[in-house]
Short mmCIF file of C-alpha atoms in Angstrom, two decimals:
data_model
loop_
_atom_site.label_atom_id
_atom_site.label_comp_id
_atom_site.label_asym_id
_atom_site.label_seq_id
_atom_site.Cartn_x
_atom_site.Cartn_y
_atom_site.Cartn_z
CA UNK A 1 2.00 0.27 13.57
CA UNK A 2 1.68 -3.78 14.29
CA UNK A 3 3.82 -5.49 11.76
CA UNK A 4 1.37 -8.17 11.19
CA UNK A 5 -0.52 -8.29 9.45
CA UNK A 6 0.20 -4.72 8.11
CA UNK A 7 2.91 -5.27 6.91
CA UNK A 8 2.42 -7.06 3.06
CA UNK A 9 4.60 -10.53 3.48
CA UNK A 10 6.44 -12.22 0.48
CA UNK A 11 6.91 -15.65 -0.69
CA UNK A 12 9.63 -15.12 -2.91
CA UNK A 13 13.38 -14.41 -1.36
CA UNK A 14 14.24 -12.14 -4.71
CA UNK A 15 11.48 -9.44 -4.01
CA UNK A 16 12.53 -7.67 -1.06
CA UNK A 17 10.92 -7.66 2.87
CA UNK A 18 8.34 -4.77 3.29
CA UNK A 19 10.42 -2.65 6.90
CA UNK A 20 8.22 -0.28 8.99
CA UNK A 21 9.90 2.47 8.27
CA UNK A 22 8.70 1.97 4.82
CA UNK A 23 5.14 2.02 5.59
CA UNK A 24 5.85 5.31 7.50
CA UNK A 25 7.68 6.88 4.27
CA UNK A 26 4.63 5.77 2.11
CA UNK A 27 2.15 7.03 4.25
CA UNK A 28 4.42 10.83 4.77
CA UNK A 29 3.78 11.36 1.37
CA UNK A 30 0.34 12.25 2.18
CA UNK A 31 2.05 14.69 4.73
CA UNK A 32 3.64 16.14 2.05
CA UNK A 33 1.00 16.43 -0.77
CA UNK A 34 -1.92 17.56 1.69
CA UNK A 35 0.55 20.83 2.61
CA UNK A 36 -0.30 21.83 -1.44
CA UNK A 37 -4.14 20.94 -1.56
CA UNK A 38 -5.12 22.94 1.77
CA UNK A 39 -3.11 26.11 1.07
CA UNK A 40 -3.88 26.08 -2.48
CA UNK A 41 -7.42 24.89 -3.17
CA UNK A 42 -8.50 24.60 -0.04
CA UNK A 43 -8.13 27.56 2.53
CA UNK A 44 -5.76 30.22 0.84
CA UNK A 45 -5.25 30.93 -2.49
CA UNK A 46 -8.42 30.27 -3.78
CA UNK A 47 -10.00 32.95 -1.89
CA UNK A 48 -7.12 34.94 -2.76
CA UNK A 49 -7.48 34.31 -6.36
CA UNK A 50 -11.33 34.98 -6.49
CA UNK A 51 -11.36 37.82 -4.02
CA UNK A 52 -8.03 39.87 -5.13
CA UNK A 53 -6.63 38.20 -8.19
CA UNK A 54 -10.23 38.44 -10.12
CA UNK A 55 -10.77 41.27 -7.99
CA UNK A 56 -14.46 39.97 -6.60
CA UNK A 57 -15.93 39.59 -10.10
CA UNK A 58 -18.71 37.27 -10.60
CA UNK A 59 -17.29 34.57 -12.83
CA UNK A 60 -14.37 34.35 -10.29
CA UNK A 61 -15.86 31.35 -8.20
CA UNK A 62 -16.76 29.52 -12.09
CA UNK A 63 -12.85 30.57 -13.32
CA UNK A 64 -11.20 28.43 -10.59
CA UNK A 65 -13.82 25.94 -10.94
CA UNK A 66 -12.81 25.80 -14.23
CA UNK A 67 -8.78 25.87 -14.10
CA UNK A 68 -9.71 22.87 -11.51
CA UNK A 69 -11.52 20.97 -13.84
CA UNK A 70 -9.29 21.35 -16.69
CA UNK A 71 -6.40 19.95 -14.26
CA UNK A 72 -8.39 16.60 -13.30
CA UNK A 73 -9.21 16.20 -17.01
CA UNK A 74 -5.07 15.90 -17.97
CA UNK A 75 -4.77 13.88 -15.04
CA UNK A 76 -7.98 11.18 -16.49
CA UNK A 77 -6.56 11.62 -20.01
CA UNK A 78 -3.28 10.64 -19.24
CA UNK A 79 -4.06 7.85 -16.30
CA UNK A 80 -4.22 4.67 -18.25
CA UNK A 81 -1.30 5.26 -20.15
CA UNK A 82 0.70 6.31 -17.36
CA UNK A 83 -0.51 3.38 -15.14
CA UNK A 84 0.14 0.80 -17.88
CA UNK A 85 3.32 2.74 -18.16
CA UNK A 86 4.67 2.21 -14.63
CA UNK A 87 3.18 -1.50 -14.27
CA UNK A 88 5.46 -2.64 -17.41
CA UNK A 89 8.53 -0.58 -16.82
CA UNK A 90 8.63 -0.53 -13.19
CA UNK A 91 8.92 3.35 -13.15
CA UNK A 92 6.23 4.37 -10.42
CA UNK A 93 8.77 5.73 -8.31
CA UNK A 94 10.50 7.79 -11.39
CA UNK A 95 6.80 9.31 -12.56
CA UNK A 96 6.23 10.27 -8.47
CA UNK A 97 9.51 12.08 -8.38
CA UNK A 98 8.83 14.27 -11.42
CA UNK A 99 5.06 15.07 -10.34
CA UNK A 100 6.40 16.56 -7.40
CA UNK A 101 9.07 18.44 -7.88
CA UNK A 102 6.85 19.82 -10.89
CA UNK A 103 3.83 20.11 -8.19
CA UNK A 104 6.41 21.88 -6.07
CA UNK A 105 8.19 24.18 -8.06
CA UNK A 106 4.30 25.59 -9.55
CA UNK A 107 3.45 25.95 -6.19
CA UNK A 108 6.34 28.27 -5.47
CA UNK A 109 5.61 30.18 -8.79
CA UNK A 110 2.06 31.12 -7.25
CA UNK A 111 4.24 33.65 -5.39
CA UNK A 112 4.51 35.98 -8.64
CA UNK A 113 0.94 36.02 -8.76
CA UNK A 114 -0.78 39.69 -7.97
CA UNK A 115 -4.15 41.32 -8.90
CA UNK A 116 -5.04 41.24 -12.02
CA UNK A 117 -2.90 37.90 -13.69
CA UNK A 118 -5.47 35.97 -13.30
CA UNK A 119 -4.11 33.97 -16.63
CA UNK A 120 -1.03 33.25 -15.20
CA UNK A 121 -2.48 32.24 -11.69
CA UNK A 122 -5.19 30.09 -13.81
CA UNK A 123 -1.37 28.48 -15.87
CA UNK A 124 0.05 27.37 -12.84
CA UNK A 125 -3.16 26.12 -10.73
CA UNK A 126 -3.63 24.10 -13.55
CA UNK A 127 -0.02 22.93 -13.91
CA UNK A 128 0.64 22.01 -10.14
CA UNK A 129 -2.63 20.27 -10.16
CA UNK A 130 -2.48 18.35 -12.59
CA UNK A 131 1.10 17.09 -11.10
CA UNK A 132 -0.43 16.54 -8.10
CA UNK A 133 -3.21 14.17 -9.12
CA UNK A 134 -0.52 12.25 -11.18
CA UNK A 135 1.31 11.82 -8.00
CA UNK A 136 -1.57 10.85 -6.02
CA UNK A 137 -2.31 8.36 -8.26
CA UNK A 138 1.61 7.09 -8.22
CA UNK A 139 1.59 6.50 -4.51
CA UNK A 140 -1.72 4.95 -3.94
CA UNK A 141 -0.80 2.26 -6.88
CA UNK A 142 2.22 1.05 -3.52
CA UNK A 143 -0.25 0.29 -1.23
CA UNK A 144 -0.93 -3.35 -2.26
CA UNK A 145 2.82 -3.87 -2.51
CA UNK A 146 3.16 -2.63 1.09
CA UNK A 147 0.00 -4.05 3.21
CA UNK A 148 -1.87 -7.16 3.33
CA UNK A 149 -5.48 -6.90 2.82
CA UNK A 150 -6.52 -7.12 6.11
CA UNK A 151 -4.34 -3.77 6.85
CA UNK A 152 -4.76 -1.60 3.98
CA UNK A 153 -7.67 0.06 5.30
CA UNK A 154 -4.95 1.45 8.52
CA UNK A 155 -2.50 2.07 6.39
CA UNK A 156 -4.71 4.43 4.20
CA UNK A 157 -5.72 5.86 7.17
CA UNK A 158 -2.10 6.62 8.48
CA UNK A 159 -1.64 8.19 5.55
CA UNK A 160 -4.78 10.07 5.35
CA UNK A 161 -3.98 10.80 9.09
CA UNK A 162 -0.65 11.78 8.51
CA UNK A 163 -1.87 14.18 5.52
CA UNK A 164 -3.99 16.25 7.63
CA UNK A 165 -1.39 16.55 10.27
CA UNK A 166 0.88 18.13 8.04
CA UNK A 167 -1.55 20.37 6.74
CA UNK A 168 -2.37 21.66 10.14
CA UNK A 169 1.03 22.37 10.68
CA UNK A 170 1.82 24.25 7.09
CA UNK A 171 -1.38 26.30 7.46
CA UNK A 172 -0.64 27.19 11.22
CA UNK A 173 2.49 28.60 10.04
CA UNK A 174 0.94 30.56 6.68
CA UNK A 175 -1.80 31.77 9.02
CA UNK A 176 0.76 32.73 11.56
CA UNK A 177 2.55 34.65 8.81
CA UNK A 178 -0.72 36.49 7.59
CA UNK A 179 -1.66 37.37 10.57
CA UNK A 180 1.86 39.14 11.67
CA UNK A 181 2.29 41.12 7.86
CA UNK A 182 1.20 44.55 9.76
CA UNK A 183 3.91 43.84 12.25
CA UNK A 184 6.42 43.31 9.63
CA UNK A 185 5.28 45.95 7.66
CA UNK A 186 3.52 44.33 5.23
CA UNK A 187 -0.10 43.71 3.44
CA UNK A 188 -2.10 40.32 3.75
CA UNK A 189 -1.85 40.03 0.07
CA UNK A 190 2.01 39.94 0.42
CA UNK A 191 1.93 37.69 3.27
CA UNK A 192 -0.32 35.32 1.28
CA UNK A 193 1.89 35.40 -1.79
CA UNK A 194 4.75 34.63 0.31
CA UNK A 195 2.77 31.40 2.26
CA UNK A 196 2.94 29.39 -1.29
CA UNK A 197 6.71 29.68 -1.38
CA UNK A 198 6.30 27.96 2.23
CA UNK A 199 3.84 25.88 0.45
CA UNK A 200 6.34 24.83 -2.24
CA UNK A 201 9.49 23.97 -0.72
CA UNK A 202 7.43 22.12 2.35
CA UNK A 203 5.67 19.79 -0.44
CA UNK A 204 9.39 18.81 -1.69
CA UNK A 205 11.01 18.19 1.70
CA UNK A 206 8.61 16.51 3.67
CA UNK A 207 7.98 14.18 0.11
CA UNK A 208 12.05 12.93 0.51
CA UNK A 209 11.56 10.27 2.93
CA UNK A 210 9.16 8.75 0.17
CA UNK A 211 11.25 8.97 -2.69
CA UNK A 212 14.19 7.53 -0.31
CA UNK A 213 12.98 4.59 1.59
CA UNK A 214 9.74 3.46 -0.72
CA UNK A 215 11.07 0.37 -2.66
CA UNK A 216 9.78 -0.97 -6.20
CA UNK A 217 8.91 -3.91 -5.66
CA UNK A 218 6.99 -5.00 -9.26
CA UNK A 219 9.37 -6.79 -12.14
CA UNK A 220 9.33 -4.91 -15.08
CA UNK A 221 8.59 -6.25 -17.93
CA UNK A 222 8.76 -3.77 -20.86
CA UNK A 223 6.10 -3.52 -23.47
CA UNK A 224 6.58 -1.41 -26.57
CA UNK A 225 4.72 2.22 -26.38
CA UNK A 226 2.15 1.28 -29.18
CA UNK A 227 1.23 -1.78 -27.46
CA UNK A 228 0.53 0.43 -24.16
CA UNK A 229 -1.05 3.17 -25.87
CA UNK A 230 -3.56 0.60 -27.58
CA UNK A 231 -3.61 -1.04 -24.14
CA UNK A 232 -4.55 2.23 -22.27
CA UNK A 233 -7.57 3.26 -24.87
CA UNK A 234 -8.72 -0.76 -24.49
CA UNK A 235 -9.05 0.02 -20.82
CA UNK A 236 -10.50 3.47 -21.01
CA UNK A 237 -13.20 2.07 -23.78
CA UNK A 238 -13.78 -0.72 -20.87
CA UNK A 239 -14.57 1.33 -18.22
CA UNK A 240 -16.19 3.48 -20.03
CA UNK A 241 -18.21 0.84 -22.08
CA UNK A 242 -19.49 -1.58 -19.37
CA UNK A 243 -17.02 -4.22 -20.75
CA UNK A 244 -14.60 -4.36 -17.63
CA UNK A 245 -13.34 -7.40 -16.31
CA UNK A 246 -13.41 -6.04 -13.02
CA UNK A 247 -17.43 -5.53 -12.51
CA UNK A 248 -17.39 -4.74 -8.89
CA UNK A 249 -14.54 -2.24 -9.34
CA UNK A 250 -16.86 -1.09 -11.70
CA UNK A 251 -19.52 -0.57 -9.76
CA UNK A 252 -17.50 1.08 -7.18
CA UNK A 253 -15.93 3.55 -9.15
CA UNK A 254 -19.26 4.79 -10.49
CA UNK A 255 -20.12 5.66 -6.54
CA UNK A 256 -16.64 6.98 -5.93
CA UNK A 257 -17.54 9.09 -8.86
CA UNK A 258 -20.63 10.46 -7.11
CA UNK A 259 -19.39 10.85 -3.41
CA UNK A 260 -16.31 12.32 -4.32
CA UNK A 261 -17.93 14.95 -6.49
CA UNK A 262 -19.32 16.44 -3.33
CA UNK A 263 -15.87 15.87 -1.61
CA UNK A 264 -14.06 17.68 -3.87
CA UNK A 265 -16.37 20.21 -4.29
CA UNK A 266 -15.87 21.15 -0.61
CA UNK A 267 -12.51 20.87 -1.05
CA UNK A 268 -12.18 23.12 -3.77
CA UNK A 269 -14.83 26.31 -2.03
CA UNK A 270 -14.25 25.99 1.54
CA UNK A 271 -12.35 29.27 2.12
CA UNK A 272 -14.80 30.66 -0.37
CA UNK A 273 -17.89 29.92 1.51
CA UNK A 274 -16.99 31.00 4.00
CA UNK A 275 -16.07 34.67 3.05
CA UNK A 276 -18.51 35.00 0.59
CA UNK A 277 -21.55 33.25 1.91
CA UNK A 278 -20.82 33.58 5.60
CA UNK A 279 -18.92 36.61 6.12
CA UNK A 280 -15.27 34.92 7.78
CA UNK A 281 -12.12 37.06 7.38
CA UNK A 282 -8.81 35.46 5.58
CA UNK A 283 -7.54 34.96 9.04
CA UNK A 284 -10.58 33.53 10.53
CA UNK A 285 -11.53 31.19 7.19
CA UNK A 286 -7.66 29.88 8.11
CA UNK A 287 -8.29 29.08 11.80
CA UNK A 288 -11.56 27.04 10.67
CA UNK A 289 -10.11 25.04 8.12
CA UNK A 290 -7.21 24.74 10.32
CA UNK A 291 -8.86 22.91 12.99
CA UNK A 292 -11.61 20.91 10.60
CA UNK A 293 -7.98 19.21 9.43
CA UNK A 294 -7.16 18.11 13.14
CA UNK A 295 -10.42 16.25 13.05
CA UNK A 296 -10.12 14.96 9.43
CA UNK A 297 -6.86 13.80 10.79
CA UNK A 298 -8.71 11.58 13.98
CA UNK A 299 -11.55 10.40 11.51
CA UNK A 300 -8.82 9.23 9.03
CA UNK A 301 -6.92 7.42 11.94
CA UNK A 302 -9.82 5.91 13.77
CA UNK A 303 -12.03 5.22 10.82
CA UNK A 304 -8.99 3.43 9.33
CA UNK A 305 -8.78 1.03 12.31
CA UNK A 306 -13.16 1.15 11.79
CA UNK A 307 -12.43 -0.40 8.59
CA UNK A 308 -10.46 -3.45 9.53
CA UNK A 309 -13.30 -4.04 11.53
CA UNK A 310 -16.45 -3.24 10.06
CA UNK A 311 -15.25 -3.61 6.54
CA UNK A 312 -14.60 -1.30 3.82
CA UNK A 313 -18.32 -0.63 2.81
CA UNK A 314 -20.30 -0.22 5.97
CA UNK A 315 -17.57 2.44 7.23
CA UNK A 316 -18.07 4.36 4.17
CA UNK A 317 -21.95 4.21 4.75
CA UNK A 318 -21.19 6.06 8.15
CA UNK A 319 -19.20 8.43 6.53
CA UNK A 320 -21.39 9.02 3.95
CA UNK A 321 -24.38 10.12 6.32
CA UNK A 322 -22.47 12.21 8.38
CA UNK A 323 -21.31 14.47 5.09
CA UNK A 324 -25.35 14.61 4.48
CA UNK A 325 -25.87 15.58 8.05
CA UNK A 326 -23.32 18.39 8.31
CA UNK A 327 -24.19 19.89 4.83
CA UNK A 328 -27.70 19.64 6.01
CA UNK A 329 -26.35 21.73 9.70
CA UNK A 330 -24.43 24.21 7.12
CA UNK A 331 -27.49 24.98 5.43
CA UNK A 332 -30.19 25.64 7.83
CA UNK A 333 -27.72 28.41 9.89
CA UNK A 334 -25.37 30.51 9.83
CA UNK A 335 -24.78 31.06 13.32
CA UNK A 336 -20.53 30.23 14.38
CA UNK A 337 -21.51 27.71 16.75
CA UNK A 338 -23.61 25.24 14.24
CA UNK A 339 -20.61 26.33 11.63
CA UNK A 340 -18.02 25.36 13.23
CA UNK A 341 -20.26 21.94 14.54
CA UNK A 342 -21.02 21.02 11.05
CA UNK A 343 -17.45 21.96 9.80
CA UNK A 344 -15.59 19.53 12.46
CA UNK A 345 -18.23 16.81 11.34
CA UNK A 346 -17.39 17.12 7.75
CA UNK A 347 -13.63 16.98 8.43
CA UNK A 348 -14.03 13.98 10.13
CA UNK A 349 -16.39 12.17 7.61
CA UNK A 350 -13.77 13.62 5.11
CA UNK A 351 -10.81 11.88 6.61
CA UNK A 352 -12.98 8.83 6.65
CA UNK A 353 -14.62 8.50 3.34
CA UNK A 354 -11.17 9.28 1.42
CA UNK A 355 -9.31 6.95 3.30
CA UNK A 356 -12.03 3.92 2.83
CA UNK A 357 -12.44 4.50 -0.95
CA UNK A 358 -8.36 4.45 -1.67
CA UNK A 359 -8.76 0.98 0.79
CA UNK A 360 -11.68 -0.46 -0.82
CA UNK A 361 -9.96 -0.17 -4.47
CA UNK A 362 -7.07 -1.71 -2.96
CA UNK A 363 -9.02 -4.62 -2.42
CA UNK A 364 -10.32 -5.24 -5.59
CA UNK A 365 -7.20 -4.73 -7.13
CA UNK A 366 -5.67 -8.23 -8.60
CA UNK A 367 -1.86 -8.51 -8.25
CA UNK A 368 0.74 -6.80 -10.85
CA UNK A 369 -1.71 -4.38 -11.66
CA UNK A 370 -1.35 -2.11 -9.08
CA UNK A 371 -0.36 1.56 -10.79
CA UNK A 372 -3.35 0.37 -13.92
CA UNK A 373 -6.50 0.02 -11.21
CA UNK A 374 -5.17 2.95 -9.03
CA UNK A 375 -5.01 5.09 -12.17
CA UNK A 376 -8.66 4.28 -12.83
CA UNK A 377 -9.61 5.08 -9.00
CA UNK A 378 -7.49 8.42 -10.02
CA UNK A 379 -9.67 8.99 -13.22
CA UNK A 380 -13.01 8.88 -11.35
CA UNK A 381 -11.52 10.97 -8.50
CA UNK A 382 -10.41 13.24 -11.16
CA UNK A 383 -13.90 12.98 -12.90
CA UNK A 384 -15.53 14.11 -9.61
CA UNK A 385 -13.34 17.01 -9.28
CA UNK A 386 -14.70 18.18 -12.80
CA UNK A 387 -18.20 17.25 -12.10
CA UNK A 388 -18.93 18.78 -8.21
CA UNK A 389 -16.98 22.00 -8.37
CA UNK A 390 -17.98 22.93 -11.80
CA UNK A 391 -21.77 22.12 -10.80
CA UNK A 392 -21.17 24.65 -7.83
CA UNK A 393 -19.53 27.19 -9.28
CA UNK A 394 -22.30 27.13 -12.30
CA UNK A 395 -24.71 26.89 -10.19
CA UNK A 396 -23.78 29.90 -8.11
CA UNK A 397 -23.04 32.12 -11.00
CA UNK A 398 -26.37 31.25 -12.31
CA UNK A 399 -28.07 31.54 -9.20
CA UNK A 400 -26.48 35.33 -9.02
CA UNK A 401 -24.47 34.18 -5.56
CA UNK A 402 -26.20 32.05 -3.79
CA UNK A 403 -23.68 29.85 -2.51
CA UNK A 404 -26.78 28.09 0.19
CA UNK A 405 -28.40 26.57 -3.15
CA UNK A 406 -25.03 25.50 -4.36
CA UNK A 407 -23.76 23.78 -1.53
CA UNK A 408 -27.31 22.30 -0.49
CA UNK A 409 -27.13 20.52 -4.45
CA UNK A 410 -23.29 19.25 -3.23
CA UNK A 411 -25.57 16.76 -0.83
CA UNK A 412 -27.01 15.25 -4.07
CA UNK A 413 -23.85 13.91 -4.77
CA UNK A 414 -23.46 11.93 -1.32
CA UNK A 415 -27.32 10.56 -1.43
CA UNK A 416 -26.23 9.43 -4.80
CA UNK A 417 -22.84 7.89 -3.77
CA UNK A 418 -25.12 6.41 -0.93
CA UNK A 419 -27.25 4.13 -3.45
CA UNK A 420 -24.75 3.24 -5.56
CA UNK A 421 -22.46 1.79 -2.72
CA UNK A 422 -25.51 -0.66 -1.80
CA UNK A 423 -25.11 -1.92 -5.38
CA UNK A 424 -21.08 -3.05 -4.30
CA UNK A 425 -20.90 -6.36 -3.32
CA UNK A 426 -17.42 -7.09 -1.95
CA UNK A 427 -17.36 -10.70 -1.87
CA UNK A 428 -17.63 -10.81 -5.52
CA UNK A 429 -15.14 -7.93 -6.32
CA UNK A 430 -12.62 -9.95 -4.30
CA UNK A 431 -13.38 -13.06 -5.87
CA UNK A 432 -13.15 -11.30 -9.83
CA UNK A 433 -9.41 -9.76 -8.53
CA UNK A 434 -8.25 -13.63 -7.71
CA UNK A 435 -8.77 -12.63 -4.14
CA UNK A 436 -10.77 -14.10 -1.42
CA UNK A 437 -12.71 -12.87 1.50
CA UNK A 438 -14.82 -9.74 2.18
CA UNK A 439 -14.72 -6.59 4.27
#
């Protein structure tokens, strides 16, 4: 990484000097987190859980929708007054710590999960996911303390990169394990069990660096708990109500709503899709996903630099056509070669639109209110995890299994995000957060 002008500088001798290495433990923690997200909603036990948990029934696919949605809506409940929270009492650090060693210990729980408990596998998806998106939200709300303006766009993309790096490595490893459970003597329901206690205590080691070497770097200033709570329902009656005084941010969150839905919602089926619509094995829905993460990991990385010199919104344009283009390739064939084509297109536009949203709401965020604007970017991520995945798994229940339809209405969601970007005008979001410039 190039210190400058990465690297956020300081005026003031009392707050202390942002060091490299601290950029490197802020963006790990995406190594870490990513690990839980790809083995458990992503490419493991999700299929799992709809396939031998639920036991194939129809209303699996809606269940986990469901669980998922539940989880996002204690994570946008609780945002405002855990972002006021942190902002006042300098405690984003603390709140990170607890997420995820709860997020980690959950995950490690999955491993008592067998056929049948599908209320106890529905508990603790909804427990570890909920501690994850308060985490996510924690360690997003450092990256104006850490980078200037000018670099947050790379530095979300380091971390994005770095994310998808260590989720190619965990799910190497669990789909090494699954693969060798006959050797051992085993079942691949055993050997997946036994991949989220992997899952678990990876998510807590590899997040250590973070809670070591990331400084806190706002004054705290504690406010009484009424005064927050009445502070957090002002802000959530803002955003809700049109009465922000951060219109751009606005604006922008209302597309990040929309693209994100069909983010997540990819996310969240992947390793169903592909078993149930297009016929992949465990092991062979584990080498796709496997390498879609290598090139979410490049488009993170080089889309990140893209930013810094396209700007913010035009990159996420680009990304935002390419999702439409490889849902579009998804839909018209089945055939391996134009899967795994449209697959590697959509990890790369994923990498790249995740990575330019976090850096876009970094710069319309005005100073000292770092963990408050990040927990609104978490509540319309969150609000996009309820919205896509529940639409698909509704809409394939209703549509007695056909998971085509249901992805082919996920690419309303980016043609929608699409329009509403054009209405983001970056200058003036700059301008309303005391900033100046555009990207």
């Amino acid at each position: 990484m190039n210190p400058t002008p990465l690297r956020r500088q300081y005026a003031d001798p009392a707050i202390p000097p942002v060091r490299r290495r601290e950029l490197w433990a802020w963006a790990g923690f995406d190594f870490a987190n990513s690990g839980y997200t790809t083995v458990v909603i992503t490419a493991i036990f999700n299929a799992y859980f709809v396939g031998v948990v639920a036991g194939g029934a129809p209303w699996a696919t809606f269940a986990w929708t469901v669980a998922l949605s539940v989880s996002y809506l204690l994570v946008m409940a609780s945002a405002p007054i855990l972002g006021l929270y942190a902002d006042a009492h300098a405690r984003k650090k603390r709140l990170l710590v607890v997420s995820t060693v709860a997020c980690a210990a959950g995950t490690a729980a999955l491993w008592l999960v067998g056929p049948g408990e599908v209320p106890l596998a529905l508990a603790l998806v909804v427990l570890t996911n909920t501690a994850f998106g308060i985490g996510e939200n924690l360690i997003a709300a450092f990256l104006p303390e850490l980078a200037e303006e000018e670099g947050m766009g790379r530095l979300s993309g380091y971390g994005w990169g770095l994310g998808y790096v260590g989720a190619v490595l965990l799910l190497g490893a669990c789909l090494w394990w699954v693969q060798g459970a006959a050797g051992r003597g085993s079942d691949t329901g055993t050997a997946v069990r036994e991949t989220l206690l992997l899952t678990g205590a990876t998510v807590l080691l590899a997040a250590l660096p973070t809670f070591l070497l990331v400084r806190e770097r706002v004054r705290a200033a504690p406010v009484a708990f009424a005064a927050l709570w009445q502070a957090s329902l002002a802000r959530w009656r803002g955003m809700l109500g049109g009465a922000s005084d951060l219109p751009q941010l606005r604006r922008f969150l209302a597309c990040l709503v929309a693209y994100q839905a069909g983010v997540g919602t990819v996310i969240a089926i992947a390793a169903i899709y592909t078993q149930q619509a297009l016929g992949f094995s465990t092991a062979e829905s584990i080498q796709l996903i496997l390498v879609v993460n290598v090139t979410a990991a490049l488009g993170a990385i080089a889309f990140g630099h893209l930013q810094d010199r396209l700007g913010h919104r035009a990159t996420l344009s680009l990304s935002l056509c390419g999702w439409l283009l490889a849902i579009g390739l998804l839909a018209v064939s089945e055939a391996r070669p134009v899967v795994w084509a449209a697959a590697n297109l959509a990890g790369i536009c994923m990498g790249a639109s995740q990575s330019a949203g976090r850096a876009l709401v970094g710069a319309f965020c005005p100073r000292g209110r770092e963990a408050e604007v990040f927990g609104l970017w978490g509540i319309a991520v969150k609000a996009s995890m309820v919205l896509g995945p529940l639409a698909y798994g509704a809409i394939s229940w209703a549509s007695g299994g056909r998971h085509t339809l249901a992805l082919l209405a996920t690419a309303l969601f980016f043609l929608a995000g699409l329009v509403l970007l054009a209405r983001v005008d970056v200058a003036q979001g700059r301008r309303e957060a005391g900033l100046q410039g555009a990207r």
